[in-house]
Short mmCIF file of C-alpha atoms and ligand atoms in Angstrom, two decimals:
data_model
loop_
_atom_site.label_atom_id
_atom_site.label_comp_id
_atom_site.label_asym_id
_atom_site.label_seq_id
_atom_site.Cartn_x
_atom_site.Cartn_y
_atom_site.Cartn_z
CA MET A 1 66.84 81.93 149.88
CA TRP A 2 68.87 83.81 147.24
CA LEU A 3 68.59 80.73 145.02
CA TYR A 4 64.86 81.20 145.14
CA TYR A 5 65.20 84.76 143.87
CA VAL A 6 67.69 83.74 141.19
CA ARG A 7 65.25 81.12 139.91
CA ARG A 8 62.26 83.39 140.15
CA TYR A 9 63.88 86.35 138.37
CA LYS A 10 66.03 84.25 135.99
CA HIS A 11 64.69 86.00 132.91
CA VAL A 12 65.24 89.45 134.32
CA ILE A 13 68.83 88.61 135.29
CA TRP A 14 69.60 87.21 131.85
CA GLY A 15 68.03 90.26 130.30
CA VAL A 16 70.17 92.63 132.38
CA LEU A 17 73.36 90.66 131.65
CA LEU A 18 72.59 90.68 127.93
CA ALA A 19 71.96 94.42 128.01
CA ILE A 20 75.33 95.00 129.74
CA VAL A 21 77.18 92.86 127.17
CA LEU A 22 75.45 94.69 124.31
CA MET A 23 76.31 98.06 125.80
CA LEU A 24 79.96 97.03 126.21
CA LEU A 25 80.10 95.88 122.58
CA VAL A 26 78.66 99.18 121.39
CA VAL A 27 81.16 101.17 123.48
CA ILE A 28 84.15 99.11 122.23
CA GLY A 29 82.88 99.38 118.66
CA VAL A 30 82.53 103.14 118.83
CA LYS A 31 85.97 103.43 120.35
CA THR A 32 87.76 101.32 117.71
CA THR A 33 86.06 103.06 114.81
CA SER A 34 86.97 106.42 116.26
CA ILE A 35 90.62 105.33 116.65
CA LYS A 36 90.66 104.08 113.05
CA LYS A 37 89.03 107.23 111.82
CA ALA A 38 91.49 109.44 113.67
CA VAL A 39 94.43 107.80 111.89
CA ILE A 40 93.00 107.89 108.38
CA ASN A 41 91.77 111.46 108.22
CA GLU A 42 92.83 112.69 104.83
CA ASP A 43 93.12 115.91 102.87
CA VAL A 44 94.06 116.39 99.23
CA TYR A 45 95.76 119.64 98.24
CA SER A 46 96.28 120.54 94.57
CA GLY A 47 98.39 123.32 93.16
CA LYS A 48 101.26 124.26 90.89
CA ALA A 49 104.97 124.57 91.54
CA MET A 50 108.21 124.03 89.63
CA GLY A 51 106.29 124.56 86.41
CA THR A 52 104.07 121.55 86.97
CA ALA A 53 100.99 120.23 88.77
CA ILE A 54 101.40 119.25 92.41
CA LYS A 55 99.09 116.95 94.35
CA LYS A 56 99.54 116.24 98.05
CA THR A 57 97.45 113.61 99.83
CA ILE A 58 98.12 113.92 103.54
CA TYR A 59 96.99 111.58 106.32
CA SER A 60 97.02 112.53 110.00
CA GLU A 61 94.76 112.81 112.97
CA LYS A 62 94.52 116.59 113.09
CA LYS A 63 93.53 118.98 110.36
CA LYS A 64 96.01 121.52 111.78
CA GLU A 65 98.88 119.09 111.13
CA ARG A 66 97.78 118.42 107.57
CA ASP A 67 97.46 122.12 106.77
CA ALA A 68 100.83 122.85 108.36
CA VAL A 69 102.70 120.27 106.30
CA ASN A 70 100.93 121.46 103.15
CA THR A 71 102.25 124.98 103.73
CA ALA A 72 105.72 123.70 104.67
CA ILE A 73 105.91 121.70 101.41
CA ASP A 74 104.93 124.77 99.37
CA ASP A 75 107.63 126.83 101.09
CA CYS A 76 110.22 124.13 100.52
CA LEU A 77 109.36 123.86 96.80
CA ARG A 78 109.54 127.63 96.34
CA THR A 79 112.98 127.79 97.97
CA LEU A 80 114.29 124.90 95.88
CA GLU A 81 112.92 126.31 92.63
CA LYS A 82 114.64 129.65 93.28
CA GLN A 83 117.94 127.81 93.60
CA ILE A 84 117.83 125.25 90.79
CA SER A 85 115.36 126.37 88.12
CA VAL A 86 117.01 127.33 84.85
CA ARG A 87 114.00 129.54 84.16
CA ILE A 88 114.51 131.80 87.17
CA SER A 89 117.10 134.38 86.15
CA ASP A 90 118.90 134.65 89.49
CA SER A 91 118.95 130.91 90.27
CA GLU A 92 122.38 129.31 90.72
CA ILE A 93 121.94 127.41 87.46
CA ALA A 94 120.86 130.43 85.38
CA LYS A 95 123.68 132.56 86.78
CA CYS A 96 126.18 129.82 85.98
CA ASN A 97 124.99 129.53 82.37
CA ARG A 98 125.19 133.29 81.93
CA SER A 99 128.51 133.99 83.54
CA TYR A 100 130.83 131.00 83.28
CA VAL A 101 134.22 131.52 81.64
CA LYS A 102 135.46 128.77 79.31
CA ASN A 103 137.99 126.42 80.96
CA GLY A 104 137.72 128.11 84.36
CA THR A 105 136.01 126.59 87.39
CA TYR A 106 132.59 128.15 87.99
CA ARG A 107 131.89 127.66 91.69
CA LEU A 108 128.56 126.16 92.65
CA PRO A 109 126.89 125.33 95.99
CA GLU A 110 127.71 121.95 97.49
CA ASN A 111 124.30 120.38 96.83
CA ILE A 112 124.35 121.31 93.14
CA VAL A 113 127.92 120.01 92.80
CA PHE A 114 126.72 116.72 94.30
CA TYR A 115 123.82 116.42 91.82
CA LEU A 116 126.09 117.20 88.88
CA GLN A 117 128.72 114.70 90.01
CA GLU A 118 126.10 111.97 90.29
CA GLU A 119 124.69 112.90 86.88
CA MET A 120 128.18 112.76 85.37
CA LYS A 121 128.56 109.17 86.63
CA VAL A 122 125.33 108.25 84.85
CA ALA A 123 126.46 110.11 81.71
CA GLN A 124 129.74 108.18 81.70
CA GLU A 125 128.15 104.80 82.43
CA THR A 126 125.65 105.27 79.60
CA LYS A 127 128.19 106.73 77.16
CA GLY A 128 126.25 109.95 76.87
CA ALA A 129 122.61 108.81 76.79
CA PHE A 130 122.23 111.20 79.70
CA SER A 131 123.84 114.63 79.62
CA PRO A 132 123.70 117.43 82.23
CA CYS A 133 124.39 119.95 79.42
CA VAL A 134 121.68 118.92 76.94
CA ARG A 135 120.11 122.39 77.30
CA PRO A 136 121.33 123.99 74.02
CA LEU A 137 119.33 121.26 72.25
CA SER A 138 116.22 121.84 74.40
CA VAL A 139 116.44 125.58 73.62
CA LEU A 140 116.90 125.00 69.89
CA TRP A 141 113.91 122.68 69.65
CA GLY A 142 111.89 124.84 72.07
CA ILE A 143 109.33 122.09 72.60
CA GLU A 144 108.63 123.13 76.18
CA ASP A 145 107.96 126.67 74.97
CA GLY A 146 105.45 125.50 72.40
CA LYS A 147 107.63 125.63 69.24
CA ASN A 148 106.47 122.98 66.81
CA VAL A 149 108.85 122.86 63.89
CA VAL A 150 111.82 120.59 63.31
CA PRO A 151 114.99 122.78 63.30
CA ASP A 152 117.52 122.79 60.44
CA GLN A 153 119.82 119.77 60.42
CA GLN A 154 122.86 122.07 60.41
CA ARG A 155 121.75 123.84 63.58
CA ILE A 156 121.01 120.51 65.28
CA GLU A 157 124.53 119.32 64.47
CA GLU A 158 126.02 122.52 65.85
CA LYS A 159 124.13 122.10 69.17
CA VAL A 160 125.09 118.43 69.49
CA LYS A 161 128.68 119.60 70.10
CA TYR A 162 127.58 121.63 73.13
CA ALA A 163 125.27 118.94 74.45
CA SER A 164 127.91 116.28 75.09
CA TYR A 165 128.79 115.58 78.71
CA SER A 166 132.42 115.18 77.58
CA LYS A 167 132.56 118.96 77.17
CA ILE A 168 132.08 119.58 80.91
CA ALA A 169 133.98 118.47 84.02
CA VAL A 170 132.67 118.64 87.57
CA SER A 171 135.07 119.00 90.50
CA ASP A 172 134.31 119.31 94.21
CA ASP A 173 134.17 123.11 93.84
CA GLY A 174 132.16 123.56 90.70
CA ILE A 175 131.94 123.04 86.98
CA ILE A 176 134.29 123.59 84.05
CA PHE A 177 132.88 124.18 80.56
CA LYS A 178 135.25 123.45 77.70
CA LEU A 179 133.36 125.55 75.12
CA ASP A 180 131.47 128.82 74.99
CA ASN A 181 127.68 128.83 74.42
CA MET A 182 127.06 125.82 76.62
CA ALA A 183 124.42 125.48 79.35
CA ILE A 184 123.38 123.05 82.05
CA ASP A 185 120.01 122.40 83.64
CA LEU A 186 118.58 120.03 86.21
CA GLY A 187 115.46 119.42 84.11
CA ALA A 188 115.72 115.64 84.15
CA ALA A 189 116.21 115.53 87.92
CA GLY A 190 114.49 118.61 89.37
CA LYS A 191 111.17 117.00 90.24
CA GLY A 192 112.96 114.09 91.86
CA ILE A 193 115.16 116.45 93.87
CA ALA A 194 111.96 118.22 94.91
CA CYS A 195 110.54 114.86 96.07
CA ASP A 196 113.61 114.32 98.29
CA GLU A 197 113.20 117.78 99.83
CA VAL A 198 109.48 117.17 100.33
CA MET A 199 110.27 113.88 102.08
CA LYS A 200 112.56 115.70 104.55
CA THR A 201 109.83 118.26 105.21
CA ILE A 202 107.26 115.54 105.88
CA GLU A 203 109.66 113.64 108.14
CA GLU A 204 109.89 116.75 110.33
CA SER A 205 106.11 117.02 110.55
CA LYS A 206 103.59 115.11 112.63
CA VAL A 207 101.64 113.49 109.82
CA GLU A 208 101.28 109.70 109.59
CA GLY A 209 101.28 109.31 105.84
CA ALA A 210 101.57 111.28 102.62
CA VAL A 211 101.77 110.85 98.88
CA VAL A 212 103.08 113.91 97.06
CA SER A 213 103.28 114.03 93.27
CA ILE A 214 105.25 116.70 91.47
CA GLY A 215 104.57 116.25 87.76
CA GLY A 216 105.68 112.72 86.98
CA SER A 217 107.58 112.19 90.24
CA VAL A 218 106.03 110.87 93.44
CA ALA A 219 107.25 110.70 97.06
CA ILE A 220 105.60 108.15 99.37
CA PHE A 221 105.79 108.53 103.14
CA GLY A 222 104.53 106.53 106.12
CA SER A 223 101.16 104.79 106.09
CA LYS A 224 97.49 105.64 106.02
CA GLY A 225 96.88 103.70 109.20
CA ASP A 226 95.44 100.50 107.72
CA GLY A 227 98.71 98.58 107.49
CA LYS A 228 98.39 98.24 103.70
CA PRO A 229 100.89 99.37 101.05
CA TRP A 230 100.19 102.46 98.96
CA HIS A 231 98.74 101.86 95.50
CA ILE A 232 100.44 104.18 93.02
CA GLY A 233 98.86 104.59 89.59
CA ILE A 234 101.03 104.42 86.47
CA ARG A 235 99.94 106.91 83.83
CA ASP A 236 98.54 105.63 80.55
CA PRO A 237 101.00 107.24 78.10
CA ARG A 238 98.27 107.58 75.49
CA GLY A 239 95.47 108.56 77.88
CA GLY A 240 94.51 111.75 79.67
CA GLU A 241 96.13 113.19 82.78
CA ASP A 242 94.08 111.01 85.14
CA ASP A 243 94.14 107.79 83.11
CA VAL A 244 96.01 104.95 84.74
CA MET A 245 97.20 101.78 82.93
CA GLY A 246 98.44 99.94 85.99
CA VAL A 247 99.08 100.10 89.69
CA VAL A 248 102.19 99.40 91.71
CA ASP A 249 102.19 98.77 95.46
CA CYS A 250 104.78 100.86 97.27
CA ALA A 251 106.12 100.97 100.81
CA ASP A 252 107.13 103.90 103.00
CA HIS A 253 110.01 106.03 101.66
CA THR A 254 109.63 105.00 98.04
CA PHE A 255 110.03 107.33 95.07
CA VAL A 256 108.35 106.73 91.72
CA SER A 257 109.34 108.72 88.65
CA THR A 258 108.03 108.50 85.09
CA SER A 259 109.48 109.91 81.85
CA GLY A 260 107.52 109.69 78.65
CA ASP A 261 107.00 110.97 75.13
CA TYR A 262 103.59 112.43 76.03
CA GLU A 263 104.52 115.15 78.49
CA LYS A 264 105.42 117.88 75.97
CA TYR A 265 105.39 117.15 72.24
CA PHE A 266 104.24 118.05 68.74
CA GLU A 267 103.55 115.92 65.67
CA GLU A 268 104.71 116.42 62.11
CA ASN A 269 104.14 113.94 59.29
CA PHE A 270 102.75 111.45 61.82
CA LYS A 271 105.99 111.62 63.79
CA ARG A 272 106.07 112.64 67.44
CA TYR A 273 108.75 115.10 68.59
CA HIS A 274 109.00 115.41 72.38
CA HIS A 275 111.18 116.89 75.12
CA ILE A 276 113.57 114.00 75.87
CA PHE A 277 116.60 114.08 73.59
CA ASP A 278 119.31 111.72 72.57
CA PRO A 279 122.26 114.09 73.15
CA ARG A 280 124.30 112.11 70.60
CA THR A 281 121.94 112.68 67.68
CA GLY A 282 120.31 115.95 68.68
CA TYR A 283 116.82 114.53 68.04
CA PRO A 284 114.04 113.58 70.42
CA VAL A 285 114.43 109.94 71.41
CA ASP A 286 112.75 107.66 68.89
CA ASN A 287 112.86 104.06 70.07
CA GLU A 288 110.28 101.39 70.97
CA LEU A 289 109.28 103.10 74.24
CA MET A 290 106.45 105.43 75.22
CA SER A 291 107.35 105.69 78.89
CA VAL A 292 109.63 104.44 81.64
CA THR A 293 108.78 104.43 85.34
CA ILE A 294 111.54 103.98 87.90
CA ILE A 295 110.90 102.99 91.51
CA GLY A 296 113.68 103.54 94.03
CA ASP A 297 114.59 104.83 97.45
CA ASN A 298 115.89 108.19 96.25
CA GLY A 299 113.89 110.84 94.38
CA PHE A 300 116.79 112.47 92.54
CA MET A 301 118.19 109.17 91.22
CA SER A 302 114.75 107.78 90.31
CA ASP A 303 114.12 110.87 88.19
CA VAL A 304 117.57 110.82 86.56
CA LEU A 305 117.17 107.11 85.78
CA SER A 306 113.66 107.42 84.32
CA THR A 307 114.99 109.89 81.74
CA THR A 308 118.17 107.86 81.18
CA CYS A 309 116.43 104.50 80.72
CA PHE A 310 113.96 106.12 78.34
CA VAL A 311 116.89 107.27 76.17
CA LEU A 312 118.60 103.87 76.45
CA GLY A 313 115.56 101.99 75.13
CA LEU A 314 113.95 98.77 76.33
CA LYS A 315 116.83 96.31 76.43
CA SER A 316 119.69 98.53 77.63
CA GLY A 317 117.32 100.50 79.85
CA MET A 318 116.13 97.35 81.66
CA GLU A 319 119.73 96.22 82.12
CA TYR A 320 120.85 99.60 83.41
CA ALA A 321 117.93 99.87 85.87
CA GLN A 322 118.83 96.47 87.27
CA LYS A 323 122.50 97.42 87.51
CA LYS A 324 121.55 100.55 89.46
CA GLY A 325 119.41 98.55 91.91
CA VAL A 326 116.08 100.17 91.06
CA GLU A 327 112.82 98.71 89.73
CA GLY A 328 111.33 99.72 86.40
CA ILE A 329 108.15 99.60 84.31
CA PHE A 330 108.83 99.98 80.59
CA ILE A 331 105.88 100.58 78.23
CA THR A 332 106.40 100.11 74.49
CA LYS A 333 104.57 101.75 71.60
CA ASP A 334 102.90 98.34 71.02
CA LYS A 335 101.41 98.66 74.52
CA GLU A 336 103.55 95.87 75.88
CA VAL A 337 104.71 96.25 79.45
CA TYR A 338 108.06 94.98 80.73
CA ILE A 339 108.86 95.05 84.43
CA THR A 340 111.95 94.29 86.50
CA LYS A 341 111.98 91.17 88.69
CA GLY A 342 111.62 92.95 92.03
CA ILE A 343 108.06 94.20 91.38
CA LYS A 344 106.45 91.07 89.91
CA LYS A 345 104.15 90.81 92.93
CA GLU A 346 103.61 94.54 93.35
CA PHE A 347 102.57 95.52 89.81
CA ARG A 348 99.14 94.96 88.22
CA ILE A 349 97.72 96.04 84.87
CA LYS A 350 94.39 97.89 85.12
CA ASP A 351 93.75 98.69 81.47
CA ASN A 352 93.49 95.63 79.22
CA GLN A 353 94.75 97.49 76.15
CA TYR A 354 98.11 96.82 77.79
CA ILE A 355 99.69 93.40 78.23
CA LEU A 356 102.41 92.23 80.53
CA ALA A 357 105.09 90.89 78.20
CA ASN A 358 107.64 89.42 80.60
P1 ADP B 409 109.69 115.65 83.01
O1 ADP B 409 110.53 116.84 83.36
O2 ADP B 409 108.69 115.92 81.97
O3 ADP B 409 109.14 114.97 84.22
P2 ADP B 409 112.07 114.08 82.63
O4 ADP B 409 112.33 113.84 84.04
O5 ADP B 409 112.26 112.91 81.74
O6 ADP B 409 110.61 114.59 82.33
O7 ADP B 409 113.02 115.24 82.18
C1 ADP B 409 112.94 115.82 80.92
C2 ADP B 409 113.87 117.02 80.91
O8 ADP B 409 115.21 116.59 81.02
C3 ADP B 409 113.80 117.79 79.63
O9 ADP B 409 112.84 118.78 79.72
C4 ADP B 409 115.21 118.35 79.49
O10 ADP B 409 115.33 119.53 80.25
C5 ADP B 409 116.04 117.29 80.13
N1 ADP B 409 116.56 116.29 79.19
C6 ADP B 409 116.07 115.88 78.01
N2 ADP B 409 116.82 114.92 77.46
C7 ADP B 409 117.83 114.69 78.33
C8 ADP B 409 118.96 113.81 78.34
N3 ADP B 409 119.19 112.97 77.37
N4 ADP B 409 119.79 113.89 79.41
C9 ADP B 409 119.58 114.74 80.41
N5 ADP B 409 118.56 115.59 80.46
C10 ADP B 409 117.68 115.56 79.44
MG1 MG B 410 113.63 112.44 84.85
#
């Protein structure tokens, strides 16, 4: 009997079954897209801090979480700047420069002592290419304050004496200056330190992924929910602020820092004078490089090493980066690009004015 009905209404039954399957597919589809969408909600926040442009791209399900971490990052940067900026008159660094007594120990907070000790290791290993007390040279040249004349040779030579790392010593309690008129700053590391602090702030939040850039230093956290690596653009050293010459794929908890001759500079007689100095000559670095990008698992060290490798030049800089266990992208004035072995698969050129040379 029921077979009779099945046969008779075969078409109707098939129709109903098909409709049910279609409805199920639609429901599942809607559900998966809404899950995907929830994970990849994104906001971009732009602003200024630590004397530079800040961009935060934050991924999480809820807007409230994204806004909260944005505010927390701003607070964290403000607190850090008050402590380490040489330009803020009651920062630890500014107070130290103003009030140290020659050959005595000037006590500094533990975190600053740590940064200075690490910087001193780099200074020693590079025989002074890096120097925590390069500041008298930066002040003399005044490039970051918009001065655009080459100082007298005699005055440069005088400041070179103060700019050598051999004229300071860092103990567990603080710093000893061996001459008067010296000064330290954390200029070559500050944005990287800020990236480390930002990373801690993000870790404490509920967001799934974030990319925060502070000037030329970038902190990369988590994922954007699609299981793919982050694509970080490498600035074209002869292009505008948003021009990218290549892209490097980065994983969670990576830090990318770039130092170049384009950030702050002036030109005289077709020669470029910029804000990264060779402390041994007293002049802005003048080698084959336009920029160095360092990729590592620590913001502070990536920033220190991008400045250091820029001063060292292509060959020594590549060797030193490898010795320190970080990856590097070195761009020469001839627009040749040299990269360390560990990022051969991760790095791609996007602008064909540039060529991969190794
Ligand atoms: P930016 O601050 O533009 O991102 P860097 O990280 O390369 O670039 O740091 C440049 C700053 O580091 C300069 O403004 C100066 O304060 C400081 N500096 C310049 N030359 C040296 C050097 N040889 N060693 C240590 N610090 C340096
Ligand atoms: Mg640096």
